[in-house]
Short mmCIF file of C-alpha atoms in Angstrom, two decimals:
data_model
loop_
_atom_site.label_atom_id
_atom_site.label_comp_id
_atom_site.label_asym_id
_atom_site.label_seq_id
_atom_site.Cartn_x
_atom_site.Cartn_y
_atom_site.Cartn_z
CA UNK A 1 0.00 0.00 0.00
CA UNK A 2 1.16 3.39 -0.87
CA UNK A 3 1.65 6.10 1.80
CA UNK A 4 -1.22 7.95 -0.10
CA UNK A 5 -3.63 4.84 0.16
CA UNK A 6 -2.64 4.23 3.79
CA UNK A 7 -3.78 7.99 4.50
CA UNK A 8 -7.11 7.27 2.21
CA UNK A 9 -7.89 4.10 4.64
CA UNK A 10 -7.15 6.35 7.42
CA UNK A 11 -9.14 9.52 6.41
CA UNK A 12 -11.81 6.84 5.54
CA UNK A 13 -11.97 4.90 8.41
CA UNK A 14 -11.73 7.97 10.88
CA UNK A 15 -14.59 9.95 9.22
CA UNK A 16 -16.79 6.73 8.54
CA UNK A 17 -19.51 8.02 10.49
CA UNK A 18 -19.89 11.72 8.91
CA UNK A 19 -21.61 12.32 5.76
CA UNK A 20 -19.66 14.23 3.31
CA UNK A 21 -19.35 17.09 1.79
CA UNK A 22 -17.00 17.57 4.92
CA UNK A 23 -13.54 19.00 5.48
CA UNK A 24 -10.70 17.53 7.38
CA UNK A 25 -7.29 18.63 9.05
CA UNK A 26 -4.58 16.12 9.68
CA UNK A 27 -3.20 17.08 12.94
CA UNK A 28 -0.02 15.19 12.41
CA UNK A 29 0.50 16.69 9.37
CA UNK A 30 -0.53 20.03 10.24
CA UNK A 31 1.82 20.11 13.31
CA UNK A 32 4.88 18.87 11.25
CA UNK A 33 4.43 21.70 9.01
CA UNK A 34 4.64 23.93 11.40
CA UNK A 35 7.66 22.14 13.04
CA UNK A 36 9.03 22.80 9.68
CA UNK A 37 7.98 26.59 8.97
CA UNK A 38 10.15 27.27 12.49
CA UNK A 39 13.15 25.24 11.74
CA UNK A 40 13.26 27.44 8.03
CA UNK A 41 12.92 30.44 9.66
CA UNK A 42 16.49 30.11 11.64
CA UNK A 43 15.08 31.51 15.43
CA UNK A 44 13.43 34.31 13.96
CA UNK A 45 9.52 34.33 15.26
CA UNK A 46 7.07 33.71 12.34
CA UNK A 47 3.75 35.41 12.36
CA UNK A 48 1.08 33.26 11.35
CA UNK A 49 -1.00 34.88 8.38
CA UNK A 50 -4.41 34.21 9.23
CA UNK A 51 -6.57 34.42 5.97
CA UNK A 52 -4.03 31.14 5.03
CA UNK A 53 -6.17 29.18 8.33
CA UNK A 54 -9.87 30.82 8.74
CA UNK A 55 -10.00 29.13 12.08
CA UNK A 56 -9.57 30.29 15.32
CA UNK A 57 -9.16 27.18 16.92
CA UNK A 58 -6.05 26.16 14.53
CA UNK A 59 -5.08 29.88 15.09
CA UNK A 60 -4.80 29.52 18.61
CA UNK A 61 -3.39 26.03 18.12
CA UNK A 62 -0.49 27.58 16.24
CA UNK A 63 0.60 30.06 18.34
CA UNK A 64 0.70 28.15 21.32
CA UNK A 65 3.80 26.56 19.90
CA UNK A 66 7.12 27.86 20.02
CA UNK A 67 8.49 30.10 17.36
CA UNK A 68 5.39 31.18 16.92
CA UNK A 69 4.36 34.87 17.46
CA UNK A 70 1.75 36.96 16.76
CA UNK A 71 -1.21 37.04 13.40
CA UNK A 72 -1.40 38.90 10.33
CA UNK A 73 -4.81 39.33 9.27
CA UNK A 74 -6.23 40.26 6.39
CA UNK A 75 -9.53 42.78 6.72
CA UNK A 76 -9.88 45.37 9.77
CA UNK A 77 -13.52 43.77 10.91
CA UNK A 78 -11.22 40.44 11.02
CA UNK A 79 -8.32 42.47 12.96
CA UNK A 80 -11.04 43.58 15.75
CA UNK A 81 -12.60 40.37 15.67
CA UNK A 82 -9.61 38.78 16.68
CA UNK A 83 -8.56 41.50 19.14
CA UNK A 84 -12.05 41.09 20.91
CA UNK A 85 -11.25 37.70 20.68
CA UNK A 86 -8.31 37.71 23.14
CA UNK A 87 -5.50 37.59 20.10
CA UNK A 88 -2.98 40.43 21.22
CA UNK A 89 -0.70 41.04 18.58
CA UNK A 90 -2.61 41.39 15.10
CA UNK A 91 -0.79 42.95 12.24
CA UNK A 92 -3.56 44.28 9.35
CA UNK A 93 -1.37 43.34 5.70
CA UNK A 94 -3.62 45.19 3.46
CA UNK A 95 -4.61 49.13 4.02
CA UNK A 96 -8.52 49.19 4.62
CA UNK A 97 -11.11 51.57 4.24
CA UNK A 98 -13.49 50.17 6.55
CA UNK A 99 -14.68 54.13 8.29
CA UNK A 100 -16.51 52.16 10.89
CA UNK A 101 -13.81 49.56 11.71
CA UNK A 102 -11.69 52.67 11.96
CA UNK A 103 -14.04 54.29 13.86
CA UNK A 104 -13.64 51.45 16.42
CA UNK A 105 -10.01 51.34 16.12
CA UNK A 106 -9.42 54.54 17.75
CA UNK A 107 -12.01 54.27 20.47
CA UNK A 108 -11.58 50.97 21.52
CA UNK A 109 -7.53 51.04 23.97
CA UNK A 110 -7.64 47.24 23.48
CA UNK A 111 -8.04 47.07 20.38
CA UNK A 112 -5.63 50.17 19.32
CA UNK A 113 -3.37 48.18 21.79
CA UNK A 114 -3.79 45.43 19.63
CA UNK A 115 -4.14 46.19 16.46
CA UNK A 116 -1.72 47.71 13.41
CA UNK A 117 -2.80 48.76 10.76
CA UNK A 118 -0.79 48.97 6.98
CA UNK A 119 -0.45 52.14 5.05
CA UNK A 120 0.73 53.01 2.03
CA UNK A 121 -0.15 56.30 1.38
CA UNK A 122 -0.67 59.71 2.69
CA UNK A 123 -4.57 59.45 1.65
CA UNK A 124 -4.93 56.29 3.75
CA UNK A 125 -4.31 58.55 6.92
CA UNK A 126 -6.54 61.38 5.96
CA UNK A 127 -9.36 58.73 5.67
CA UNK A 128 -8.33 57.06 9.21
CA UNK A 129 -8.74 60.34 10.39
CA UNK A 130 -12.03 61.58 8.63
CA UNK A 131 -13.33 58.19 10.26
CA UNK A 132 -12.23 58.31 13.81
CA UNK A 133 -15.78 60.56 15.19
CA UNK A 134 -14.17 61.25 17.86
CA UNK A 135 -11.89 58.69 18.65
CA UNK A 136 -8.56 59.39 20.56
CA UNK A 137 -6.22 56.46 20.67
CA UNK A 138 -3.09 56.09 18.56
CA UNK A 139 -3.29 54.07 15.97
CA UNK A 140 -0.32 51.88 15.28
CA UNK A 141 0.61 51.85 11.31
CA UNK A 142 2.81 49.89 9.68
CA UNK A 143 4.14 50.83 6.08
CA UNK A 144 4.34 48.21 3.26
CA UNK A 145 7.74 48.29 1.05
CA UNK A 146 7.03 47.06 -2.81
CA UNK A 147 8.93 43.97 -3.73
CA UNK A 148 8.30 43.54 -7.04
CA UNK A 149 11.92 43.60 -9.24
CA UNK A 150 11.80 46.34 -11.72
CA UNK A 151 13.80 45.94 -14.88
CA UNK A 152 14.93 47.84 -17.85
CA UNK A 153 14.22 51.34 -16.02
CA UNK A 154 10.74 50.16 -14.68
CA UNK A 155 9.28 48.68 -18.08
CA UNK A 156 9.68 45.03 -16.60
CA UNK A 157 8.39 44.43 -13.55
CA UNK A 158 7.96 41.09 -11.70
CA UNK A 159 5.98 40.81 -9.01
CA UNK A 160 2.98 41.96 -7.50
CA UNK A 161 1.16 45.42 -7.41
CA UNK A 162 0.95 46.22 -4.13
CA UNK A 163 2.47 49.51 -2.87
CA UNK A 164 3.34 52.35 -4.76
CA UNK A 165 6.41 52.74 -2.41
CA UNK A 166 9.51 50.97 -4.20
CA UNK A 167 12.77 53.04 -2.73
CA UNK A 168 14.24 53.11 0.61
CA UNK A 169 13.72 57.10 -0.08
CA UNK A 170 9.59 56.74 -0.96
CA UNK A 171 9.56 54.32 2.47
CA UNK A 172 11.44 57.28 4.22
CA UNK A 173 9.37 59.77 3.32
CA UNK A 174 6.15 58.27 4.22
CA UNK A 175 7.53 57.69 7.47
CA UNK A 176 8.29 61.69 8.10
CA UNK A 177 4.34 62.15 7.63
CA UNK A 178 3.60 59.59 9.90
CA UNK A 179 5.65 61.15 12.65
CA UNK A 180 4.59 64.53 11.77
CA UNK A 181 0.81 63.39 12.25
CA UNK A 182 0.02 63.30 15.78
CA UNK A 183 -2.33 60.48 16.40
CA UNK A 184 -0.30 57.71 14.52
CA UNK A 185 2.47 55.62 15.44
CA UNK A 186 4.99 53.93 12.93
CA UNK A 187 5.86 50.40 14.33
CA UNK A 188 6.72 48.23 11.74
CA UNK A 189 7.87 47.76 8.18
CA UNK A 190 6.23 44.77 5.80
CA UNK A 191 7.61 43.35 2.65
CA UNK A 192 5.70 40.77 1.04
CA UNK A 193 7.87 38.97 -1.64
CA UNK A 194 5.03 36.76 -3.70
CA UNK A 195 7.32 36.17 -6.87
CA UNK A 196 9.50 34.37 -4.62
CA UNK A 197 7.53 33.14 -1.94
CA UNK A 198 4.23 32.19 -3.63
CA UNK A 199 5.52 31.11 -7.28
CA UNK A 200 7.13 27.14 -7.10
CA UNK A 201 9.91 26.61 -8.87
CA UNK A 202 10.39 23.12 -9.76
CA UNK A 203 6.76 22.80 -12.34
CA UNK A 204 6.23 18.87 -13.47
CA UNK A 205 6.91 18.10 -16.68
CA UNK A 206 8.38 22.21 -17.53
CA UNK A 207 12.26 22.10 -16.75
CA UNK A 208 13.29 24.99 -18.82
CA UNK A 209 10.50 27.40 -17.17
CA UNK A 210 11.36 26.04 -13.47
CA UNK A 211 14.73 26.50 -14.03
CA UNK A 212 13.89 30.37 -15.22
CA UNK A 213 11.96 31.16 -12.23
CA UNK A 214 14.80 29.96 -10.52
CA UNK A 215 16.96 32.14 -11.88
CA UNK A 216 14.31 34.82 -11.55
CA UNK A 217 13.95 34.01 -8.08
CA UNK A 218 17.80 34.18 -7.43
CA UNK A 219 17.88 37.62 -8.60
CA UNK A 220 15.23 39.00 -7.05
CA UNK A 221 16.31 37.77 -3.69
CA UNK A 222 19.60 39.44 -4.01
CA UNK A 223 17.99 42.71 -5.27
CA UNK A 224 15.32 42.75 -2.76
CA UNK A 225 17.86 42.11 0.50
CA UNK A 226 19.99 45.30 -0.67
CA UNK A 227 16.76 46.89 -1.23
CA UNK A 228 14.95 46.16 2.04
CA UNK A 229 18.00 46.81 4.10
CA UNK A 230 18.64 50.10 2.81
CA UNK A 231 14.74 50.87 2.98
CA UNK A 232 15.25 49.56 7.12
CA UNK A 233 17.78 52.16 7.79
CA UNK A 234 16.31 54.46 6.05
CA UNK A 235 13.28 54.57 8.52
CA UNK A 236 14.39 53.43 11.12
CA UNK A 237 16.53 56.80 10.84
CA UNK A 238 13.01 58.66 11.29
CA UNK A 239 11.28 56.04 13.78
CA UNK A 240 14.49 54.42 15.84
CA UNK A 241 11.66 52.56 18.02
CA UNK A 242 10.87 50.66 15.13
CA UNK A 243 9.30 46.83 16.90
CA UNK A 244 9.36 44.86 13.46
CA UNK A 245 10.46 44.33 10.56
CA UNK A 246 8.18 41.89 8.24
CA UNK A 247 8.69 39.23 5.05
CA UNK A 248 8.82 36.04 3.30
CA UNK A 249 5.72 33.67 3.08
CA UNK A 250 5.80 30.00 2.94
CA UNK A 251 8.10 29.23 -0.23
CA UNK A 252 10.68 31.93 0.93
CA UNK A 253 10.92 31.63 4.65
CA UNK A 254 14.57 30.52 5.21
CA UNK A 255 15.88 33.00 2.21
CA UNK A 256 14.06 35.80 4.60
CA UNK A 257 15.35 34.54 7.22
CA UNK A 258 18.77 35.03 6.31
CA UNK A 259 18.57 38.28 6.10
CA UNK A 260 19.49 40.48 8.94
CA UNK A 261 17.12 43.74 7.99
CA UNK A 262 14.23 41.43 8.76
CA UNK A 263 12.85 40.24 12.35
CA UNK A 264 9.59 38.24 11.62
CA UNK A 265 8.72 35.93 8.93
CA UNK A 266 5.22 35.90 7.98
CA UNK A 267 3.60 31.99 6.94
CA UNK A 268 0.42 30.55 6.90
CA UNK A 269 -0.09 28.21 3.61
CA UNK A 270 2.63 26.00 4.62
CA UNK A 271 0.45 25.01 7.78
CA UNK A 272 -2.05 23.42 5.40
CA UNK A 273 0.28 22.83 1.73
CA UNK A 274 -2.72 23.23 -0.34
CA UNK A 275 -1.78 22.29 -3.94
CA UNK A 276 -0.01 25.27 -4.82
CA UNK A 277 2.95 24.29 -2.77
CA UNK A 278 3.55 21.17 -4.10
CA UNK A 279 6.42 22.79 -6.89
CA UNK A 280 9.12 24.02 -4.57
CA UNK A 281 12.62 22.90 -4.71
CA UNK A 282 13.48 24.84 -0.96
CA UNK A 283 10.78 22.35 1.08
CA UNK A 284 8.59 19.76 0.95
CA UNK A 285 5.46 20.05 3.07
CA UNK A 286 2.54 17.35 3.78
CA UNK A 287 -1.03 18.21 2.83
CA UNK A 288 -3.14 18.84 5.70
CA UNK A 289 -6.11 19.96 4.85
CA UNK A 290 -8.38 18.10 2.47
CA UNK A 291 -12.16 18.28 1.21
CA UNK A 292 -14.49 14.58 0.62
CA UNK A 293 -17.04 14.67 -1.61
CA UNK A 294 -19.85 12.07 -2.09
CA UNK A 295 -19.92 9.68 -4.68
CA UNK A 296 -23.98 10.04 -5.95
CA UNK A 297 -23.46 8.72 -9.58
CA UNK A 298 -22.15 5.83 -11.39
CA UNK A 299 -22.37 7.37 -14.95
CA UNK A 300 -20.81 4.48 -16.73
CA UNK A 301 -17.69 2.83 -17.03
CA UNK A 302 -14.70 4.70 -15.50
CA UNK A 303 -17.15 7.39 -14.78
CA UNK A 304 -17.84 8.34 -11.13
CA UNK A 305 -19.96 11.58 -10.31
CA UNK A 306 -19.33 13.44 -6.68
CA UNK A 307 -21.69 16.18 -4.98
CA UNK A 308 -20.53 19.66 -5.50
CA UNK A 309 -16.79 20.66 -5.93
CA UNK A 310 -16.50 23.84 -7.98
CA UNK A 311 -14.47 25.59 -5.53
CA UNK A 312 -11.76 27.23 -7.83
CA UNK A 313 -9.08 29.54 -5.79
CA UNK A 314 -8.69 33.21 -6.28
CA UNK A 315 -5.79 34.38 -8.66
CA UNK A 316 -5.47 34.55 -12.68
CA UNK A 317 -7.94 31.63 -13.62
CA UNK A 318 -6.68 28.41 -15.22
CA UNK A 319 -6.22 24.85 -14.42
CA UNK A 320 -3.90 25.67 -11.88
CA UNK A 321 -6.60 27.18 -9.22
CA UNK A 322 -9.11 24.20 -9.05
CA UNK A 323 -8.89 21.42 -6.43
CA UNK A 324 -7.35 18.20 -6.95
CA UNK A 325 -9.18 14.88 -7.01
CA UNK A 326 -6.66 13.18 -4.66
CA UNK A 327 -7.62 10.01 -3.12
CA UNK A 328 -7.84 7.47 -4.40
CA UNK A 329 -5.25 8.31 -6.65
CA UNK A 330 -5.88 8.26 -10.83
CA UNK A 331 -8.87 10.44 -11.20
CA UNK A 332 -9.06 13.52 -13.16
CA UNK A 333 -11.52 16.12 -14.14
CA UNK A 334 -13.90 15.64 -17.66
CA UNK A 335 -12.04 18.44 -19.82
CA UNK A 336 -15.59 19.20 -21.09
CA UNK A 337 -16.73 20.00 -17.54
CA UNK A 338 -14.86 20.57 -14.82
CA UNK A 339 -15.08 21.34 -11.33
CA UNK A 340 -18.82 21.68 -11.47
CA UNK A 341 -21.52 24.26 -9.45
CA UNK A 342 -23.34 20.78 -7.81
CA UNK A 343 -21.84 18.15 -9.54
CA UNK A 344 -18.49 17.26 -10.78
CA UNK A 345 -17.95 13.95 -13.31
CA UNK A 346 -14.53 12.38 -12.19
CA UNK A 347 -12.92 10.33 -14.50
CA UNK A 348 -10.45 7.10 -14.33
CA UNK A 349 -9.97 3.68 -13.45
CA UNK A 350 -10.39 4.11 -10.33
CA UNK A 351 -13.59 5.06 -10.56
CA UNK A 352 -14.79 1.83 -11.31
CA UNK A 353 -14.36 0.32 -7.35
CA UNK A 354 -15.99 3.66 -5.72
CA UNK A 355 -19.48 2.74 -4.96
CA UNK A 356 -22.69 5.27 -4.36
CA UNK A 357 -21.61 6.68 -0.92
CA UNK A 358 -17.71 6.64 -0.95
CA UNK A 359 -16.02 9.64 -0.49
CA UNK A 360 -13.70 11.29 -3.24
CA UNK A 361 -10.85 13.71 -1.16
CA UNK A 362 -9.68 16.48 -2.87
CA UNK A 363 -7.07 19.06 -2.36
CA UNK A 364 -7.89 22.86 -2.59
CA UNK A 365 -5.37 25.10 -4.50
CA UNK A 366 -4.69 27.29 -2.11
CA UNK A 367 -4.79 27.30 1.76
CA UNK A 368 -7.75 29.19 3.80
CA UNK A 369 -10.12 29.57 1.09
CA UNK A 370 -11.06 26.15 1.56
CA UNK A 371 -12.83 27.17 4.44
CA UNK A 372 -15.15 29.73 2.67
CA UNK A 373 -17.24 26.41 1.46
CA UNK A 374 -17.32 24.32 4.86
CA UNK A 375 -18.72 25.72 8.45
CA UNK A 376 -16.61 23.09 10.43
CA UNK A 377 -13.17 21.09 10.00
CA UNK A 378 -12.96 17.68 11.80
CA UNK A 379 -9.52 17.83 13.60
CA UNK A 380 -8.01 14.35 13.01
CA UNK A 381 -4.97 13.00 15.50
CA UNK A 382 -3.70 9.42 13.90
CA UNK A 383 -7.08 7.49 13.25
CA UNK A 384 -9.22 9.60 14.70
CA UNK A 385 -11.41 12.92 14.60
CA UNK A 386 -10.87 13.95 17.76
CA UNK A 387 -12.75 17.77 17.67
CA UNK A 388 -14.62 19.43 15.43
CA UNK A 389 -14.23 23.13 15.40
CA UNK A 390 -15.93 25.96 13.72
CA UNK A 391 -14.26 27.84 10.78
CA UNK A 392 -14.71 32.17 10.13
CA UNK A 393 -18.00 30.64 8.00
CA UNK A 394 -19.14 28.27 11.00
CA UNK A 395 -19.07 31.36 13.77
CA UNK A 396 -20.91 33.48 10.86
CA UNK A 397 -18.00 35.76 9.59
CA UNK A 398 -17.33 36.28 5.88
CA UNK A 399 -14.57 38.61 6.01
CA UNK A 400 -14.17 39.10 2.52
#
């Protein structure tokens, strides 16, 4: 028996009682991952990015272990959420313009405590202000460094759009206004490299174009260290108190690492390894969070048909971004259909042992959007489901 059948028999046998569509988290997995996320990032705390888990319980789960510290969130109503929660150390990574979570922000010392916002631009602080009514606490801001490498004067660029700030001197000068504006403290400094830490570099059956995003990859790192150093000195020469210094993701934690500008890595898809992750030369993770479906069809030969599954993944659409039949191993989509609205046709040989009933798991491209379609997750420890826990859906909260 393969190690992928044993975990089917497993996953089968320890959800036997639960009618699927469900959605399952390997403990085992999920806590070797994380083992491995802290080992990469060389002693330097990693700061768990929360829209890559969508569960509180797993969240809390998380941080409890060591080298482990602190969230980055991805909406301000999630940010407060999770301050009025009890979570203490929440870094926003996107600049919001949520007036009423603003609002809240800076009337609410816990959650201003609590809470850091990202910024950009001078506009996003006239809008935090125009939204305060009233509201008196300082809010903490953190200002987000473009990674993207720029080529040929700025007519090739790889990466991202995120900020507009690219130099060390844009960085610097955004930090002057901050200090300049009373009711605002700079804290931190993010850098989010995606071409490097969100693109794998080793693509089945594509040598040549794996081995140019490697030597994309190479050469972006190298720019971008120079580049975020200088960009570090350069604010921290306006704001000496400066508490952190943010980057990397999952595929580019130990390359962050390594650098001395940076003091927290930021990871969250490596807790899960959704499908995404599966082309990286720099690690090898274990998937830990899967999706059954219910066989309801027998179509005909080699044919099976499950309930549901059209749960493509946000980014540039294309083959890439829909779940993976996974277990048992050898099916495939119908190229004429798809991953379907209420019904997807699965195709393969091993279709023909899966009777009406069995459950089909799948892998999700990428890692917390799986748990925009399911309410719960059923924690699983060995052979077991030992918990089942509530996701953002399950305690009512679509952030986004």
């Amino acid at each position: 028996m393969t190690a992928r059948a044993a975990d089917r028999a497993r996953y089968d046998r320890a959800t036997a009682a639960l009618d699927a569509p469900l959605a399952l988290v390997d403990l085992d997995a999920f806590d070797a991952n994380a083992d491995d996320l802290v080992r990469r990032a060389q002693g330097k705390p990693v700061r768990v990015a929360s829209k890559s888990v969508r569960c509180r319980a797993l969240l809390e789960r998380v941080l409890a272990r060591d080298g482990f510290q602190g969230i980055m969130s991805f909406t301000l109503a999630e940010s407060l959420w999770l301050a009025r929660s009890g979570f203490d150390d929440v870094l926003l990574a996107y600049p919001s313009a949520d007036r009423a979570g603003y609002a809240e922000l800076a009337s609410d010392p816990k959650a201003a405590a609590a809470v850091t916002v990202m910024v950009d631009d001078v506009a996003q602080l006239d809008l935090i202000d125009a939204a305060r009514q009233g509201g008196r606490e300082v809010v903490r801001v953190c200002l987000e460094l473009d990674t993207s490498l720029q080529l040929l004067g700025g007519r090739v660029r790889i990466g991202a759009r995120r900020s507009p700030l690219h130099s060390p001197a844009q960085l610097a000068e955004l930090a002057r206004s901050v200090a300049r504006r009373p009711g605002f403290r700079l804290v931190g400094i993010m850098a989010y490299e995606g071409h490097v830490a969100g693109v794998g570099d080793a693509l089945a059956g594509r040598p040549v174009r794996s081995r140019a995003i490697r030597l994309m990859q190479a050469a972006a790192r190298r720019e971008l260290a120079e580049r975020r150093g200088a960009a570090v000195r350069a604010v921290r020469a306006v704001a000496p108190e400066l508490e952190f210094v943010n980057g990397g993701g999952t595929g580019s934690v130990q390359y962050t690492a390594a650098e001395d500008a940076v003091t927290e890595i930021a990871a969250g898809s490596g807790l899960y390894v959704p499908r995404l992750f599966d082309n990286y030369t720099s690690f090898r993770g274990r998937p830990a969070a899967l999706f059954a479906l219910p066989v309801v069809r027998r179509p005909g030969v080699g044919v099976v048909t499950v309930l549901g599954g059209g749960y493509p993944a946000s980014g540039a659409a294309g083959r890439d971004r829909l779940p993976e039949p996974y277990l048992p191993e050898g099916l495939r989509y119908d190229p004429q259909e798809g991953a379907g609205e209420v019904q997807t046709p699965l195709l393969g040989s091993p279709a023909d042992d899966l009777l009406i009933g069995d459950k089909v798991w799948f892998r999700h491209a990428k890692a917390g959007e799986l748990c925009e379609r399911f309410d719960v997750l059923h924690l699983l420890e060995g052979d077991t489901v030992t918990e089942t826990v509530p996701t953002y859906r399950g305690e009512g909260h679509t952030f986004l």
